[in-house]
PDB file of C-alpha atoms in Angstrom:
ATOM      1  CA  GLN X   1      31.809 -30.826 -40.893  1.00  0.00           C
ATOM      2  CA  VAL X   2      29.761 -29.736 -37.917  1.00  0.00           C
ATOM      3  CA  GLN X   3      27.315 -26.888 -38.450  1.00  0.00           C
ATOM      4  CA  LEU X   4      24.906 -25.136 -36.121  1.00  0.00           C
ATOM      5  CA  VAL X   5      22.578 -22.687 -37.841  1.00  0.00           C
ATOM      6  CA  GLU X   6      20.270 -20.425 -35.872  1.00  0.00           C
ATOM      7  CA  SER X   7      17.149 -18.760 -37.191  1.00  0.00           C
ATOM      8  CA  GLY X   8      14.041 -17.028 -35.921  1.00  0.00           C
ATOM      9  CA  GLY X   9      15.486 -13.802 -34.634  1.00  0.00           C
ATOM     10  CA  GLY X  10      14.108 -10.415 -35.524  1.00  0.00           C
ATOM     11  CA  LEU X  11      12.561  -7.217 -34.263  1.00  0.00           C
ATOM     12  CA  VAL X  12       9.682  -7.494 -31.822  1.00  0.00           C
ATOM     13  CA  GLN X  13       7.898  -5.151 -29.451  1.00  0.00           C
ATOM     14  CA  ALA X  14       8.235  -5.565 -25.725  1.00  0.00           C
ATOM     15  CA  GLY X  15       5.807  -8.179 -24.497  1.00  0.00           C
ATOM     16  CA  GLY X  16       5.992 -10.093 -27.744  1.00  0.00           C
ATOM     17  CA  SER X  17       7.314 -13.547 -28.533  1.00  0.00           C
ATOM     18  CA  LEU X  18       9.871 -15.183 -30.770  1.00  0.00           C
ATOM     19  CA  ARG X  19      10.901 -18.780 -31.338  1.00  0.00           C
ATOM     20  CA  LEU X  20      14.524 -19.443 -32.145  1.00  0.00           C
ATOM     21  CA  SER X  21      15.651 -22.611 -33.871  1.00  0.00           C
ATOM     22  CA  CYS X  22      19.091 -24.145 -34.155  1.00  0.00           C
ATOM     23  CA  VAL X  23      19.492 -26.841 -36.769  1.00  0.00           C
ATOM     24  CA  THR X  24      22.590 -28.965 -36.434  1.00  0.00           C
ATOM     25  CA  SER X  25      24.431 -31.249 -38.814  1.00  0.00           C
ATOM     26  CA  GLY X  26      27.610 -33.283 -38.764  1.00  0.00           C
ATOM     27  CA  LEU X  27      27.261 -34.444 -35.177  1.00  0.00           C
ATOM     28  CA  THR X  28      25.316 -37.078 -33.289  1.00  0.00           C
ATOM     29  CA  PHE X  29      22.803 -34.587 -31.984  1.00  0.00           C
ATOM     30  CA  SER X  30      21.102 -36.971 -29.560  1.00  0.00           C
ATOM     31  CA  GLY X  31      24.348 -37.318 -27.646  1.00  0.00           C
ATOM     32  CA  TYR X  32      24.943 -33.618 -27.093  1.00  0.00           C
ATOM     33  CA  ARG X  33      23.772 -31.271 -24.406  1.00  0.00           C
ATOM     34  CA  MET X  34      22.614 -28.067 -26.067  1.00  0.00           C
ATOM     35  CA  GLY X  35      22.710 -24.526 -24.803  1.00  0.00           C
ATOM     36  CA  TRP X  36      21.632 -21.026 -25.724  1.00  0.00           C
ATOM     37  CA  PHE X  37      23.807 -18.048 -24.905  1.00  0.00           C
ATOM     38  CA  ARG X  38      23.448 -14.378 -25.722  1.00  0.00           C
ATOM     39  CA  GLN X  39      25.638 -11.329 -25.973  1.00  0.00           C
ATOM     40  CA  ALA X  40      24.471  -7.746 -26.003  1.00  0.00           C
ATOM     41  CA  PRO X  41      26.628  -4.890 -27.316  1.00  0.00           C
ATOM     42  CA  GLY X  42      29.307  -3.960 -24.808  1.00  0.00           C
ATOM     43  CA  LYS X  43      28.467  -6.869 -22.533  1.00  0.00           C
ATOM     44  CA  GLU X  44      29.940 -10.286 -21.938  1.00  0.00           C
ATOM     45  CA  ARG X  45      28.345 -13.439 -23.267  1.00  0.00           C
ATOM     46  CA  GLU X  46      25.831 -14.835 -20.815  1.00  0.00           C
ATOM     47  CA  PHE X  47      24.098 -18.149 -20.300  1.00  0.00           C
ATOM     48  CA  VAL X  48      20.420 -18.314 -21.238  1.00  0.00           C
ATOM     49  CA  ALA X  49      19.301 -21.938 -21.119  1.00  0.00           C
ATOM     50  CA  THR X  50      20.490 -25.497 -21.466  1.00  0.00           C
ATOM     51  CA  ILE X  51      18.950 -28.909 -22.095  1.00  0.00           C
ATOM     52  CA  THR X  52      20.524 -32.312 -21.641  1.00  0.00           C
ATOM     53  CA  SER X  53      20.849 -34.810 -24.451  1.00  0.00           C
ATOM     54  CA  SER X  54      17.752 -36.696 -23.361  1.00  0.00           C
ATOM     55  CA  GLY X  55      15.756 -33.522 -22.872  1.00  0.00           C
ATOM     56  CA  ARG X  56      14.873 -34.528 -19.340  1.00  0.00           C
ATOM     57  CA  THR X  57      16.825 -31.775 -17.597  1.00  0.00           C
ATOM     58  CA  THR X  58      16.732 -28.076 -18.364  1.00  0.00           C
ATOM     59  CA  ASP X  59      18.129 -25.006 -16.645  1.00  0.00           C
ATOM     60  CA  TYR X  60      17.584 -21.298 -17.163  1.00  0.00           C
ATOM     61  CA  ALA X  61      19.204 -18.063 -16.242  1.00  0.00           C
ATOM     62  CA  ASP X  62      17.257 -16.315 -13.516  1.00  0.00           C
ATOM     63  CA  SER X  63      16.582 -13.412 -15.860  1.00  0.00           C
ATOM     64  CA  VAL X  64      14.611 -15.580 -18.305  1.00  0.00           C
ATOM     65  CA  LYS X  65      13.093 -18.201 -16.026  1.00  0.00           C
ATOM     66  CA  GLY X  66       9.350 -18.393 -16.497  1.00  0.00           C
ATOM     67  CA  ARG X  67       9.512 -16.555 -19.821  1.00  0.00           C
ATOM     68  CA  PHE X  68      11.772 -18.717 -21.992  1.00  0.00           C
ATOM     69  CA  THR X  69      11.499 -22.436 -22.742  1.00  0.00           C
ATOM     70  CA  ILE X  70      14.204 -24.589 -24.257  1.00  0.00           C
ATOM     71  CA  SER X  71      13.278 -27.798 -26.053  1.00  0.00           C
ATOM     72  CA  ARG X  72      14.738 -30.210 -28.553  1.00  0.00           C
ATOM     73  CA  ASP X  73      13.673 -32.590 -31.255  1.00  0.00           C
ATOM     74  CA  ASN X  74      16.305 -35.266 -31.630  1.00  0.00           C
ATOM     75  CA  ALA X  75      14.645 -36.604 -34.755  1.00  0.00           C
ATOM     76  CA  LYS X  76      15.144 -33.211 -36.422  1.00  0.00           C
ATOM     77  CA  ASN X  77      18.565 -32.472 -34.900  1.00  0.00           C
ATOM     78  CA  THR X  78      17.138 -29.191 -33.713  1.00  0.00           C
ATOM     79  CA  VAL X  79      17.000 -27.239 -30.473  1.00  0.00           C
ATOM     80  CA  TYR X  80      14.495 -24.453 -29.870  1.00  0.00           C
ATOM     81  CA  LEU X  81      14.169 -21.453 -27.617  1.00  0.00           C
ATOM     82  CA  GLN X  82      10.653 -20.139 -27.143  1.00  0.00           C
ATOM     83  CA  MET X  83      10.847 -16.598 -25.833  1.00  0.00           C
ATOM     84  CA  ASN X  84       7.748 -14.966 -24.398  1.00  0.00           C
ATOM     85  CA  SER X  85       7.120 -11.662 -22.626  1.00  0.00           C
ATOM     86  CA  LEU X  86      10.211 -10.223 -24.211  1.00  0.00           C
ATOM     87  CA  LYS X  87      11.856  -7.204 -22.668  1.00  0.00           C
ATOM     88  CA  ALA X  88      14.241  -4.608 -24.050  1.00  0.00           C
ATOM     89  CA  ASP X  89      16.976  -6.199 -21.902  1.00  0.00           C
ATOM     90  CA  ASP X  90      16.627  -9.389 -23.955  1.00  0.00           C
ATOM     91  CA  THR X  91      18.093  -7.610 -26.983  1.00  0.00           C
ATOM     92  CA  ALA X  92      21.229  -9.505 -28.000  1.00  0.00           C
ATOM     93  CA  VAL X  93      22.755 -11.903 -30.467  1.00  0.00           C
ATOM     94  CA  TYR X  94      21.621 -15.391 -29.503  1.00  0.00           C
ATOM     95  CA  ARG X  95      23.852 -18.351 -30.216  1.00  0.00           C
ATOM     96  CA  CYS X  96      23.297 -22.059 -29.764  1.00  0.00           C
ATOM     97  CA  ALA X  97      26.080 -24.359 -28.678  1.00  0.00           C
ATOM     98  CA  ALA X  98      26.700 -28.097 -28.445  1.00  0.00           C
ATOM     99  CA  ASP X  99      28.402 -29.900 -25.571  1.00  0.00           C
ATOM    100  CA  PRO X 100      29.536 -33.497 -26.207  1.00  0.00           C
ATOM    101  CA  ASN X 101      28.934 -34.255 -22.539  1.00  0.00           C
ATOM    102  CA  GLY X 102      25.240 -34.895 -22.834  1.00  0.00           C
ATOM    103  CA  TYR X 103      24.543 -34.561 -19.148  1.00  0.00           C
ATOM    104  CA  TYR X 104      23.965 -31.353 -17.202  1.00  0.00           C
ATOM    105  CA  SER X 105      27.027 -29.863 -15.593  1.00  0.00           C
ATOM    106  CA  ASP X 106      26.820 -26.119 -15.060  1.00  0.00           C
ATOM    107  CA  ARG X 107      25.886 -22.814 -16.669  1.00  0.00           C
ATOM    108  CA  GLY X 108      29.350 -22.150 -18.014  1.00  0.00           C
ATOM    109  CA  SER X 109      30.317 -22.161 -21.659  1.00  0.00           C
ATOM    110  CA  THR X 110      33.671 -23.933 -21.569  1.00  0.00           C
ATOM    111  CA  SER X 111      32.350 -27.430 -22.180  1.00  0.00           C
ATOM    112  CA  TYR X 112      30.620 -26.459 -25.426  1.00  0.00           C
ATOM    113  CA  ASN X 113      32.829 -27.171 -28.395  1.00  0.00           C
ATOM    114  CA  TYR X 114      30.566 -26.212 -31.296  1.00  0.00           C
ATOM    115  CA  TRP X 115      28.857 -22.856 -31.741  1.00  0.00           C
ATOM    116  CA  GLY X 116      26.506 -21.295 -34.230  1.00  0.00           C
ATOM    117  CA  GLN X 117      26.999 -17.869 -35.767  1.00  0.00           C
ATOM    118  CA  GLY X 118      24.050 -16.370 -33.961  1.00  0.00           C
ATOM    119  CA  THR X 119      20.767 -14.649 -34.684  1.00  0.00           C
ATOM    120  CA  GLN X 120      19.912 -11.103 -33.696  1.00  0.00           C
ATOM    121  CA  VAL X 121      16.986 -10.468 -31.388  1.00  0.00           C
ATOM    122  CA  THR X 122      15.923  -6.865 -30.954  1.00  0.00           C
ATOM    123  CA  VAL X 123      13.152  -5.916 -28.559  1.00  0.00           C
ATOM    124  CA  SER X 124      11.787  -2.408 -28.839  1.00  0.00           C
ATOM    125  CA  ALA X 125      10.531  -0.763 -25.685  1.00  0.00           C
TER     126      ALA X 125
END
């Protein structure tokens, strides 16, 4: 049984930082591309960041580039999202996702076949 479990969300003031973690089990983590997506109330789900299976290639949404960093530890089956200089617009439920195609393809979500339940991030202005 595949599981993706996010943690690290919470309430933070604008300008603050949070580090999200996504621990996976039941899959060969080192073979999966991993992604972070978010969805704010009343809005569609949007791409945040992705990292290839090797960790050599990353990509970010323009809105978070320079502020967020995605990383992975294949020995711990975990992907991280370090979020700095948080803004009120970053408020959303953040979900990690796993794509069995370990290479980078695009910023879409259709190739991800496993998803976590999400962790709430709230940034107060």
